[in-house]
mmCIF file of C-alpha atoms in Angstrom:
data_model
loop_
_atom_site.group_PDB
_atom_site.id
_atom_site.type_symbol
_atom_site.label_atom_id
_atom_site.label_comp_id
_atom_site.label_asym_id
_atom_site.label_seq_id
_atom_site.Cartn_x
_atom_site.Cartn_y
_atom_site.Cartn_z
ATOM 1 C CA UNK S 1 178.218 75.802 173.603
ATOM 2 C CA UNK S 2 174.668 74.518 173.428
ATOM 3 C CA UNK S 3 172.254 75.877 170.344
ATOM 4 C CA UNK S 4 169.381 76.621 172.845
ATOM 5 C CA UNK S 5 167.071 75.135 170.179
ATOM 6 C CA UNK S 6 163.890 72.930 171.104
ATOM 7 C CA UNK S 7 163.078 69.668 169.376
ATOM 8 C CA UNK S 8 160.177 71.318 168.152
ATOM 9 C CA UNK S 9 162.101 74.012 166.540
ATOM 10 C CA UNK S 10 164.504 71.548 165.075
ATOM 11 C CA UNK S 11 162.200 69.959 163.632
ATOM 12 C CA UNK S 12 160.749 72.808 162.194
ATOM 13 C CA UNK S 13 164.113 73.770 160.857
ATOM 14 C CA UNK S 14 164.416 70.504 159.395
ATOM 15 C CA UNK S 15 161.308 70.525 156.931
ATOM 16 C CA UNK S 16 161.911 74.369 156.226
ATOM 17 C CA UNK S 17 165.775 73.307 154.819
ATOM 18 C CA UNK S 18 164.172 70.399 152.834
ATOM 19 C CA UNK S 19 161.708 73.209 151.154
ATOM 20 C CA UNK S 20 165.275 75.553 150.732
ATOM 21 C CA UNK S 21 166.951 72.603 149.137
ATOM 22 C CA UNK S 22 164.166 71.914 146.543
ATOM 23 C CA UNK S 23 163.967 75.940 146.035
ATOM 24 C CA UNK S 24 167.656 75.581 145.177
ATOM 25 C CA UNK S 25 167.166 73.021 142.404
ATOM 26 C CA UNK S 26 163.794 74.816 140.750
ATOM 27 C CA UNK S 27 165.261 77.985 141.071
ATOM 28 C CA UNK S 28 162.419 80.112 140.135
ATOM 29 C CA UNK S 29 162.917 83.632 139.340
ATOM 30 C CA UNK S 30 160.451 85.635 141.635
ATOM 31 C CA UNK S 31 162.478 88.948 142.630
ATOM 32 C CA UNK S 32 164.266 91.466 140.482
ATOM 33 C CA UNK S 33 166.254 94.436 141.416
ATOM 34 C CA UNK S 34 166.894 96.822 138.922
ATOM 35 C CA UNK S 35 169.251 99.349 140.528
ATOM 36 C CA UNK S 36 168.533 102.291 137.765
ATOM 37 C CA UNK S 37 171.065 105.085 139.202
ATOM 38 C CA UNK S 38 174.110 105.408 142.147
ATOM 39 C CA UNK S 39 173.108 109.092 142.442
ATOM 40 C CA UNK S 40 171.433 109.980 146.128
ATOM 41 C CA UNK S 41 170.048 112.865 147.221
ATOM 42 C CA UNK S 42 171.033 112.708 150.550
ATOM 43 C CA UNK S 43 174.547 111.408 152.384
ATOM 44 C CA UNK S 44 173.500 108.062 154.694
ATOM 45 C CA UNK S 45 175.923 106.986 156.792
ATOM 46 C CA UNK S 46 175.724 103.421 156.104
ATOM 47 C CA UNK S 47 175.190 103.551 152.580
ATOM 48 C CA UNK S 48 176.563 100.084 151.503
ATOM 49 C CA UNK S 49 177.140 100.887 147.944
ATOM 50 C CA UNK S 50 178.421 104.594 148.641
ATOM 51 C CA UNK S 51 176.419 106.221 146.437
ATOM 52 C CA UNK S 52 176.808 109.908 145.468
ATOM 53 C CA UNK S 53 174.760 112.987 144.400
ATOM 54 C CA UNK S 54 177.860 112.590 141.012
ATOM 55 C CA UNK S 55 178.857 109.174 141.334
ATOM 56 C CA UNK S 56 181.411 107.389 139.285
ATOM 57 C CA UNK S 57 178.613 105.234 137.127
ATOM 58 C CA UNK S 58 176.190 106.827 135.006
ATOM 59 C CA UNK S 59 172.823 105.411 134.960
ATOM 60 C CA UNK S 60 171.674 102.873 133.054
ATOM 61 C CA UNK S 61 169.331 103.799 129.927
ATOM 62 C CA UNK S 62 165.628 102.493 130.374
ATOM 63 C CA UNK S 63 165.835 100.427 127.242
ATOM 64 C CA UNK S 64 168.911 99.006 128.094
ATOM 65 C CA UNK S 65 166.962 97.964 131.048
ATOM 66 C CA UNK S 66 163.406 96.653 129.091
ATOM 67 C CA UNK S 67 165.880 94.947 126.483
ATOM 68 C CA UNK S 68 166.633 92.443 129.422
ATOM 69 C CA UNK S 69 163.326 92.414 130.436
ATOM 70 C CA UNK S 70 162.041 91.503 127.082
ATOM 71 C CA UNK S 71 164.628 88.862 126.862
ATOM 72 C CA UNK S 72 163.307 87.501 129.923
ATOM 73 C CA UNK S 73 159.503 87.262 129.012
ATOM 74 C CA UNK S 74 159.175 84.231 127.476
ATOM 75 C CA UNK S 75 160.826 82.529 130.101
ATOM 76 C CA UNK S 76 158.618 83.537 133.273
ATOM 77 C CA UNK S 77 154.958 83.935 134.355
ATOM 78 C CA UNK S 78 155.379 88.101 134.400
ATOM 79 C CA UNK S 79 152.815 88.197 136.736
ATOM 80 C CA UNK S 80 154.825 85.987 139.399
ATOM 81 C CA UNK S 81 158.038 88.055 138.837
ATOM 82 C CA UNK S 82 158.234 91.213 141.125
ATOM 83 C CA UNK S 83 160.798 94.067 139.927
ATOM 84 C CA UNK S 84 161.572 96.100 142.248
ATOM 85 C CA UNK S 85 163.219 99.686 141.049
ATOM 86 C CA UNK S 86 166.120 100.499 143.529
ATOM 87 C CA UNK S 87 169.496 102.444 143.703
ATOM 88 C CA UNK S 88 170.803 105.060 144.900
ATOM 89 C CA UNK S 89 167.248 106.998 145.117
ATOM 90 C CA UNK S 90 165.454 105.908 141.858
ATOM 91 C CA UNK S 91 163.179 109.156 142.446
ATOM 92 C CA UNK S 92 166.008 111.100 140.956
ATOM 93 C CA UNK S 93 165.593 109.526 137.844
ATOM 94 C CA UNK S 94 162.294 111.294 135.601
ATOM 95 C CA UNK S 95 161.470 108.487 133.733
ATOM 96 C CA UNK S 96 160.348 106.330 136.100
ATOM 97 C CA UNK S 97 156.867 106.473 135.418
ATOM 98 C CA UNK S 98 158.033 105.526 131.718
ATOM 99 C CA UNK S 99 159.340 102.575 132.510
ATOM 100 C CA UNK S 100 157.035 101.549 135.187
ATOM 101 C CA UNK S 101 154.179 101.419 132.320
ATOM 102 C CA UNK S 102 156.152 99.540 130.159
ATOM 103 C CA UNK S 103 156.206 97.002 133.094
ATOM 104 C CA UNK S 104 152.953 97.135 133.807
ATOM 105 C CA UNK S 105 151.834 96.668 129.660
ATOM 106 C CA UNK S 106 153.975 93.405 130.049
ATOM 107 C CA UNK S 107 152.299 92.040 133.403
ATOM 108 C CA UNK S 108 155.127 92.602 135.764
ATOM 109 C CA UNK S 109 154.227 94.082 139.130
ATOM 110 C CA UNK S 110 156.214 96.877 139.911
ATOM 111 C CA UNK S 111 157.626 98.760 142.805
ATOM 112 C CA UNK S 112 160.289 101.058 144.228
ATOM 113 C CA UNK S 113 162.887 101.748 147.447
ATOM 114 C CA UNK S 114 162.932 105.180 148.331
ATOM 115 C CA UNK S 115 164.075 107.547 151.346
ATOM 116 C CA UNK S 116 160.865 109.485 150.365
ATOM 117 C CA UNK S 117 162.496 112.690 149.634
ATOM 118 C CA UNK S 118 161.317 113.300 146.395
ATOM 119 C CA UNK S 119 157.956 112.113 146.967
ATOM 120 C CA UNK S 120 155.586 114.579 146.050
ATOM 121 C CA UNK S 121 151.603 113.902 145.521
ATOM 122 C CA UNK S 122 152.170 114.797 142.300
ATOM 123 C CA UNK S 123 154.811 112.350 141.718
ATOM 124 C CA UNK S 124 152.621 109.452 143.539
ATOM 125 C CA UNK S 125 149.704 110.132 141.409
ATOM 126 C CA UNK S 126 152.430 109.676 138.287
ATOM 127 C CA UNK S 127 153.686 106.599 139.533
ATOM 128 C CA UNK S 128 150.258 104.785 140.668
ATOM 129 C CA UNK S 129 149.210 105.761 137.093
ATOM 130 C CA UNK S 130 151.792 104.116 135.193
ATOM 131 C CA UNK S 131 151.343 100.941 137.663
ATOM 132 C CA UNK S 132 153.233 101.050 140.711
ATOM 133 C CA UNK S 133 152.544 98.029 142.710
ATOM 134 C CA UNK S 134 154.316 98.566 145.882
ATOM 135 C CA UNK S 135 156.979 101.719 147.809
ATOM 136 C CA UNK S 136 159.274 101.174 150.776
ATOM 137 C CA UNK S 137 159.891 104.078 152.531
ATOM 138 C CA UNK S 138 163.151 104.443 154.994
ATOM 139 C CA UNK S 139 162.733 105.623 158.750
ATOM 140 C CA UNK S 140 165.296 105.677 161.036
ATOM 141 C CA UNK S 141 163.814 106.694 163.998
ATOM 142 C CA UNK S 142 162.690 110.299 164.919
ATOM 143 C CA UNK S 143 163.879 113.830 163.540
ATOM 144 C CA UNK S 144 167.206 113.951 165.290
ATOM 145 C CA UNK S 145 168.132 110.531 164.889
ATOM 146 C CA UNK S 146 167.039 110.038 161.200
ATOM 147 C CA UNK S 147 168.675 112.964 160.129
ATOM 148 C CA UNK S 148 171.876 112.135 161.571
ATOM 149 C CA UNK S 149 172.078 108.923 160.175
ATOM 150 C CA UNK S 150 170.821 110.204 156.571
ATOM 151 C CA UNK S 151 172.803 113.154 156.732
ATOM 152 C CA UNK S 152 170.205 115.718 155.553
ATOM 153 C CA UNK S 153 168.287 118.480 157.613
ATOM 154 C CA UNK S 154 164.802 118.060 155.789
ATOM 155 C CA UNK S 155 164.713 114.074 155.246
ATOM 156 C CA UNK S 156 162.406 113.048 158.206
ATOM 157 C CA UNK S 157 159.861 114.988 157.606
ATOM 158 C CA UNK S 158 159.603 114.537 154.093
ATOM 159 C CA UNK S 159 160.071 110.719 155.046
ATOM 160 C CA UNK S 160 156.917 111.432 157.483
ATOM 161 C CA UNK S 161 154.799 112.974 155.039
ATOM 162 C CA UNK S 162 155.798 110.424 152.063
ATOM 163 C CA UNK S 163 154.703 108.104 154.894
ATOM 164 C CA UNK S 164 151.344 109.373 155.704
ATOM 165 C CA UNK S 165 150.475 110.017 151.520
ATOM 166 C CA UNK S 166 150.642 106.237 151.923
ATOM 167 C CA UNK S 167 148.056 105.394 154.272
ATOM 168 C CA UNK S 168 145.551 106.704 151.997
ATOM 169 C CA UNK S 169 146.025 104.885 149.261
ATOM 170 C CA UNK S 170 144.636 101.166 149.992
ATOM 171 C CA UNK S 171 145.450 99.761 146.612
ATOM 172 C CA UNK S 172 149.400 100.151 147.308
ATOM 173 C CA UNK S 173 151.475 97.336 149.179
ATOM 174 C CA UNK S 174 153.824 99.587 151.317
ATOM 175 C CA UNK S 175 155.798 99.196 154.313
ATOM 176 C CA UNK S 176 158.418 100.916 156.362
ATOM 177 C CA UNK S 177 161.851 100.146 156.897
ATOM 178 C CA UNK S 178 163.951 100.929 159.933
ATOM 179 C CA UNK S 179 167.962 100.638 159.718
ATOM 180 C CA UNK S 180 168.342 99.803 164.004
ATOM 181 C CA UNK S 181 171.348 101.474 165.422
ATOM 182 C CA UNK S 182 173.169 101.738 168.648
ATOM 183 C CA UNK S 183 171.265 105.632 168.458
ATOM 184 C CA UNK S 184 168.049 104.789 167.556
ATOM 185 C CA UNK S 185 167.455 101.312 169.538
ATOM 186 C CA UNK S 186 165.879 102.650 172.891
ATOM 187 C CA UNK S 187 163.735 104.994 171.467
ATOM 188 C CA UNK S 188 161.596 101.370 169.062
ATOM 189 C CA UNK S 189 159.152 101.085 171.618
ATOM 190 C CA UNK S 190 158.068 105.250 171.302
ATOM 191 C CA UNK S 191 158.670 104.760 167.362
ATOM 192 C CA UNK S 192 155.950 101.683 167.369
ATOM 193 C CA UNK S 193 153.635 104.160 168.724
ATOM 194 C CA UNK S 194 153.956 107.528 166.723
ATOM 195 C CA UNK S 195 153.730 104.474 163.354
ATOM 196 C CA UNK S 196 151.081 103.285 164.443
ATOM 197 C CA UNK S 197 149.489 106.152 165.367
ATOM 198 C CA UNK S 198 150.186 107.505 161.316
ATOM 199 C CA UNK S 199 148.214 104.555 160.001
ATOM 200 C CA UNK S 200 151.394 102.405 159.711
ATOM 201 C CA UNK S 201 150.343 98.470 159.262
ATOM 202 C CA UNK S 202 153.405 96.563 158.501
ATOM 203 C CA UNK S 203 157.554 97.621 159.571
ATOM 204 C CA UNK S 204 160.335 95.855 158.973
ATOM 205 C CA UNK S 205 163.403 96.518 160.788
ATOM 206 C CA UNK S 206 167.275 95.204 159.826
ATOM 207 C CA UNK S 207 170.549 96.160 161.935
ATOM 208 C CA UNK S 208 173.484 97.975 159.697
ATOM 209 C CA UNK S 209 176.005 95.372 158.885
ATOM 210 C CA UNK S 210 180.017 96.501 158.283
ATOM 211 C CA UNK S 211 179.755 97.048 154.051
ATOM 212 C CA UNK S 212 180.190 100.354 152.357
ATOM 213 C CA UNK S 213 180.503 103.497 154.755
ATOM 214 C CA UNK S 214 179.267 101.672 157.742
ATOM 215 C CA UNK S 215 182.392 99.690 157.448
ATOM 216 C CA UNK S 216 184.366 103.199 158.707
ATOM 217 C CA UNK S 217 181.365 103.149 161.660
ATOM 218 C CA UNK S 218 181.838 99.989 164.395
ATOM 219 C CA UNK S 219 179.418 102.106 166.425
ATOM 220 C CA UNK S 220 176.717 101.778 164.762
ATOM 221 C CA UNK S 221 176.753 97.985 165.690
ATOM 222 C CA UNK S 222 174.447 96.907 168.482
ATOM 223 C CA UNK S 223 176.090 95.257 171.527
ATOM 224 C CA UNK S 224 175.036 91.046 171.569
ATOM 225 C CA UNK S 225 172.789 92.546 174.725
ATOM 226 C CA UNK S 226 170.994 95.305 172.450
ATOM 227 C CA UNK S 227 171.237 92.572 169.261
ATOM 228 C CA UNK S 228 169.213 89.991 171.821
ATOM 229 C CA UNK S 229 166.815 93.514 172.942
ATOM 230 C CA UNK S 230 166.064 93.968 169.677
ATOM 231 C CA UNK S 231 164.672 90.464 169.074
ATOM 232 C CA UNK S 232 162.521 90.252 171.847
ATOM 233 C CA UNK S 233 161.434 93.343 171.015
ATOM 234 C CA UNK S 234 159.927 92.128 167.911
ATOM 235 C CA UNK S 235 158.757 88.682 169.368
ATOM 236 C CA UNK S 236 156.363 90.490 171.714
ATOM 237 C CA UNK S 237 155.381 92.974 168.960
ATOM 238 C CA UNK S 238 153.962 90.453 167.157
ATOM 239 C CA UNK S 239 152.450 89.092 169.923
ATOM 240 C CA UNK S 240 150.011 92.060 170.146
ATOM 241 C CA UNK S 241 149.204 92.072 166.654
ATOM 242 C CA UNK S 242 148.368 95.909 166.300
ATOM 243 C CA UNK S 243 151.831 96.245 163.786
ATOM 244 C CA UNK S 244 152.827 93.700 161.588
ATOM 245 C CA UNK S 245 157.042 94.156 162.771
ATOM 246 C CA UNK S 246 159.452 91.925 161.229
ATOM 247 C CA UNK S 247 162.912 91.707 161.344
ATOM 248 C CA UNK S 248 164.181 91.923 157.507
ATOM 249 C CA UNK S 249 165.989 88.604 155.878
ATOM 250 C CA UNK S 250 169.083 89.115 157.195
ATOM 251 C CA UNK S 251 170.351 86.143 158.334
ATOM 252 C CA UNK S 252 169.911 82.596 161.010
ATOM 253 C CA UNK S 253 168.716 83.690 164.193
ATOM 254 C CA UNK S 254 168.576 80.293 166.357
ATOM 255 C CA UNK S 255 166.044 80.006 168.907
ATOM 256 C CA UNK S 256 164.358 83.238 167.532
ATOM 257 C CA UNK S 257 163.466 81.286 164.432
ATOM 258 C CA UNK S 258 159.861 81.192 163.046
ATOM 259 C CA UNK S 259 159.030 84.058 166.004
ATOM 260 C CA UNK S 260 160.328 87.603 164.359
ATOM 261 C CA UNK S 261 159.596 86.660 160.948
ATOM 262 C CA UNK S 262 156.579 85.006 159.026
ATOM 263 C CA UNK S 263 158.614 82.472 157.646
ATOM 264 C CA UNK S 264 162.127 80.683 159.110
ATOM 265 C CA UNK S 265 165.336 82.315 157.735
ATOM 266 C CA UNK S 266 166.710 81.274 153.927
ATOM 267 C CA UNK S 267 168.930 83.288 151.820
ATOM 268 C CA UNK S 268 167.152 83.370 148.597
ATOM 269 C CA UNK S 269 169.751 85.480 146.800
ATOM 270 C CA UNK S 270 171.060 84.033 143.606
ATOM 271 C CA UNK S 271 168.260 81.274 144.408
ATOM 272 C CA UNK S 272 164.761 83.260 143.551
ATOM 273 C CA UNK S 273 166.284 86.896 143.788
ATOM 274 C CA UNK S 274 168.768 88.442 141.090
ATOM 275 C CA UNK S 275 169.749 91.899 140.531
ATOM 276 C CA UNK S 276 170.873 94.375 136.943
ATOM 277 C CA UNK S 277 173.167 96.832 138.314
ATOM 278 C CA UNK S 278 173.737 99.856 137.185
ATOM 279 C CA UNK S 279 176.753 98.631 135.247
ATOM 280 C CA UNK S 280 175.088 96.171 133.526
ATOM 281 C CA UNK S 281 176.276 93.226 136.133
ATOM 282 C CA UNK S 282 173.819 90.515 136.939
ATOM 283 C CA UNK S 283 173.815 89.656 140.226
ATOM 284 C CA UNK S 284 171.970 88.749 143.339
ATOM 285 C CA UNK S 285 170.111 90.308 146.043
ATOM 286 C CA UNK S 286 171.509 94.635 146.555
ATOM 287 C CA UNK S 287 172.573 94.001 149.955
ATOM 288 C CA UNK S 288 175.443 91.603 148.568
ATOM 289 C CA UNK S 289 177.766 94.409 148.234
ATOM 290 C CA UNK S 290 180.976 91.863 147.195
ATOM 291 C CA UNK S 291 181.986 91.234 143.668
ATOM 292 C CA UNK S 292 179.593 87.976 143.632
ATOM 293 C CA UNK S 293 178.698 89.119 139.802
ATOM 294 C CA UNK S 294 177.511 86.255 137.672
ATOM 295 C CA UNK S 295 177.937 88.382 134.168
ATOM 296 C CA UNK S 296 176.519 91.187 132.503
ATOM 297 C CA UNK S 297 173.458 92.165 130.453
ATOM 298 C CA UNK S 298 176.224 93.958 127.902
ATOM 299 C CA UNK S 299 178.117 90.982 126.929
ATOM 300 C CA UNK S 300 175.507 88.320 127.977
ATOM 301 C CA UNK S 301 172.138 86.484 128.423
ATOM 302 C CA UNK S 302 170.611 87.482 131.450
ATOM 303 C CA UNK S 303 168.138 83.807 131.738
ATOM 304 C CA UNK S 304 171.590 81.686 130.439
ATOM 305 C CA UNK S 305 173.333 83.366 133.378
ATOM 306 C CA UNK S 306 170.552 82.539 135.624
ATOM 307 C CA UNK S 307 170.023 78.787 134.574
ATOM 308 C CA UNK S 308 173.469 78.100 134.513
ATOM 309 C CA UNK S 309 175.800 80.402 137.150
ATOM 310 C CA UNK S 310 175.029 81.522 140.575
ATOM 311 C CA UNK S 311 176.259 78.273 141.891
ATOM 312 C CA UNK S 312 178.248 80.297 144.266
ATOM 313 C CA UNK S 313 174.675 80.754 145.649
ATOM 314 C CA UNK S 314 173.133 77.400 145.453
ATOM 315 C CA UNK S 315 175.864 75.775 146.996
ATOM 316 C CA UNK S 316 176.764 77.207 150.401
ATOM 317 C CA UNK S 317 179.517 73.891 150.900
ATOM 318 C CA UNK S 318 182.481 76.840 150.622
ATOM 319 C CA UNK S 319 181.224 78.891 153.412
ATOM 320 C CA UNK S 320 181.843 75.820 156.052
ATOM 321 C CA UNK S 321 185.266 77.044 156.988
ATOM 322 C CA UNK S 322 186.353 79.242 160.177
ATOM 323 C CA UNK S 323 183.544 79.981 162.743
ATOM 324 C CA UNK S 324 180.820 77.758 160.308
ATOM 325 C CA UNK S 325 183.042 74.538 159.864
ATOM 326 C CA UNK S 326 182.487 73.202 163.184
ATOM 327 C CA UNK S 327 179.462 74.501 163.757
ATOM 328 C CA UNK S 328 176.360 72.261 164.035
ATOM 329 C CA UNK S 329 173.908 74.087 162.974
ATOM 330 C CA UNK S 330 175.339 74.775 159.389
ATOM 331 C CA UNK S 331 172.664 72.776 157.840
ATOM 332 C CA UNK S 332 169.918 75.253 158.829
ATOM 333 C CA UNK S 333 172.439 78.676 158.533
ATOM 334 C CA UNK S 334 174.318 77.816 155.532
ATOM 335 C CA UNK S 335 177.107 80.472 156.568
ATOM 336 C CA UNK S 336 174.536 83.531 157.102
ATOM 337 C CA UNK S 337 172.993 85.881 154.176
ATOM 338 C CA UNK S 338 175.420 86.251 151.092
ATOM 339 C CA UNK S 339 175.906 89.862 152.037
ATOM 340 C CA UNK S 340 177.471 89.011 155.256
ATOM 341 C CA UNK S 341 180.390 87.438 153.328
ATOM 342 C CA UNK S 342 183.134 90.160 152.479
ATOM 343 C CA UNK S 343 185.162 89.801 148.631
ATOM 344 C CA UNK S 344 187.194 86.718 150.099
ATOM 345 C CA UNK S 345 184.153 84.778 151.486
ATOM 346 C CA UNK S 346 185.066 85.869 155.126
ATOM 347 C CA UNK S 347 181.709 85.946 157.884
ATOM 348 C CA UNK S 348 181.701 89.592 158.728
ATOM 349 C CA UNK S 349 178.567 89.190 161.487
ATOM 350 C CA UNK S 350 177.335 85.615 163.138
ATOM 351 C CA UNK S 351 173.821 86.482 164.496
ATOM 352 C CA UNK S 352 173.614 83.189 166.135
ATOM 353 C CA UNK S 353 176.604 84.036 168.223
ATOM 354 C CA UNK S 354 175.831 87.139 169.341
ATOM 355 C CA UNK S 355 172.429 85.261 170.555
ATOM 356 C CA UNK S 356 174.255 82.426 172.730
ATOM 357 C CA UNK S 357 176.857 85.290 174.146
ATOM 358 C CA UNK S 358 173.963 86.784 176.541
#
């Protein structure tokens, strides 16, 4: 089957793995996801770590969390290392704004993932106070649709009004993200309206991939026809220039390459991304749901991990088996994103299949 790739893009491909493969060796820490609780205020349907309003872990303690951090401090420039408070919904937590400023007194910039529930003014003007640098808030298309997929009556429209607290405050990097399901696809084109409309400046969209509860859903997959829609979709979005759309990091997308993203596709878990969990494990980026753990901040060093594990990640040689062995563009894919690997190193989703199928 041909790769419908142009020399031009090839070539393009060819200096962006060079950059990957001297990424891989510096390994620079630049991301870190601290997810602080599994407890969720709402149900979502495609939750990939299943989390619950009583889950089975408790959360972690904030100085368990700041220990690491101050382990870590000597080793990085702070101010080039991004943490990024996740979970669950970290705005069930009350000490957020606790930790935040001990961030923020050691130079870290700060932010948080949120489905906007719990996002009060009150609690904004908290959090921007103790240093929050940057919120994503989750949309998944309008009232009927959202709600169904998040599985709580009131969630749009508190995601709506977290939304539009937002656009008001200048000083805040923000964005929106939109989970794209067989339910929600047709209506993106009204969506890019009513967001822009709301003062909405940059939207990044990702399709639900089979981890966690959306496993138990094959319908929420788009068809290769909708998967293909959905690209061009964001191609000629960014032709206009009024939104900044992107399609999220989610893994090689052939001929689409350099032309729904600002930058060509790279899996940067494990490489300039890690993750504390709420157990204590170190590992990668959140949406690698598989036990890919490198250790734990309980029993060890989170920078000795770092330096010297996560080869799993910096060597994608193991994932050219199956589908990727015989594949020729391997050396620009590297097997897709580390969370589309199941616990036995399996491809769940090939988006550069789906692509050549239409």
């Amino acid at each position: 089957m041909p790769d419908n790739l142009s020399l031009r893009k090839r070539l393009a491909l060819e200096v962006a793995r060079k950059m990957r493969e001297n990424n891989k060796e510096l390994h620079v820490l630049r991301q870190l996801f601290w997810e602080c609780t599994l407890k969720c205020n709402i149900n979502c349907k495609h939750c990939g770590s299943d989390c619950k309003s009583i889950p089975h872990c408790k959360d972690m303690p904030a100085e368990d969390f700041l220990r690491v951090i101050d382990s870590i401090t000597p080793h990085v420039n702070p101010h080039n290392l991004s943490i990024i408070i996740t979970g669950g919904e970290p705005l069930v937590r009350n000490d957020l704004e606790k930790v935040g400023l001990e961030l923020y007194r050691r130079g870290y910039p700060w932010g948080i993932v949120s489905n906007g529930l719990l996002l009060t003014r009150e609690r904004l003007d908290k959090l921007m106070a103790a240093g929050l640098h940057a919120i994503t808030i989750s949309l998944d298309g309008f009232e009927e649709d959202h709600n169904w997929l998040r599985g709580h009556s009131n969630s749009y429209l508190r995601a709506s009004e977290a939304i539009k607290m937002l656009v008001h405050e200048p000083e805040l990097e923000w964005d929106v993200v939109t989970c794209v399901n067989r339910r929600n696809y047709h209506s993106l084109p009204e969506m890019k309206k009513y967001l822009y409309k709301i003062g909405v400046r940059n939207w990044r969209v990702f399709t639900i991939f089979p981890i966690g509860r959306a496993a138990q859903h094959p319908e929420f997959q788009l068809t290769n026809e909708e998967f293909t829609g959905l690209m061009e979709f964001i191609k000629d979005t960014r032709k206009e220039k009024s939104i900044d759309l992107q399609y999220a990091c989610e893994g090689f997308l052939g001929k689409y390459e350099g032309e729904v993203r600002e930058h060509f596709y790279s899996c940067i878990a494990g490489i300039n991304v890690a993750s504390i969990l709420s157990d204590g494990s170190i590992s990668a980026c959140l949406s690698v749901r598989s036990d890919y753990h490198q250790g734990n901040i309980y029993q060890d060093d989170f920078m000795d991990i770092w330096n010297n594990r996560f080869q799993v990640y910096r060597n994608r040689d193991w994932m050219k088996k199956d589908d990727c062995g015989e594949c020729k563009l391997f050396r620009y894919c590297e097997g897709n994103g580390m969370h589309l690997r199941d616990g036995e190193g399996n491809l769940l989703i090939c988006h550069q299949k789906r692509i050549l199928s239409i």
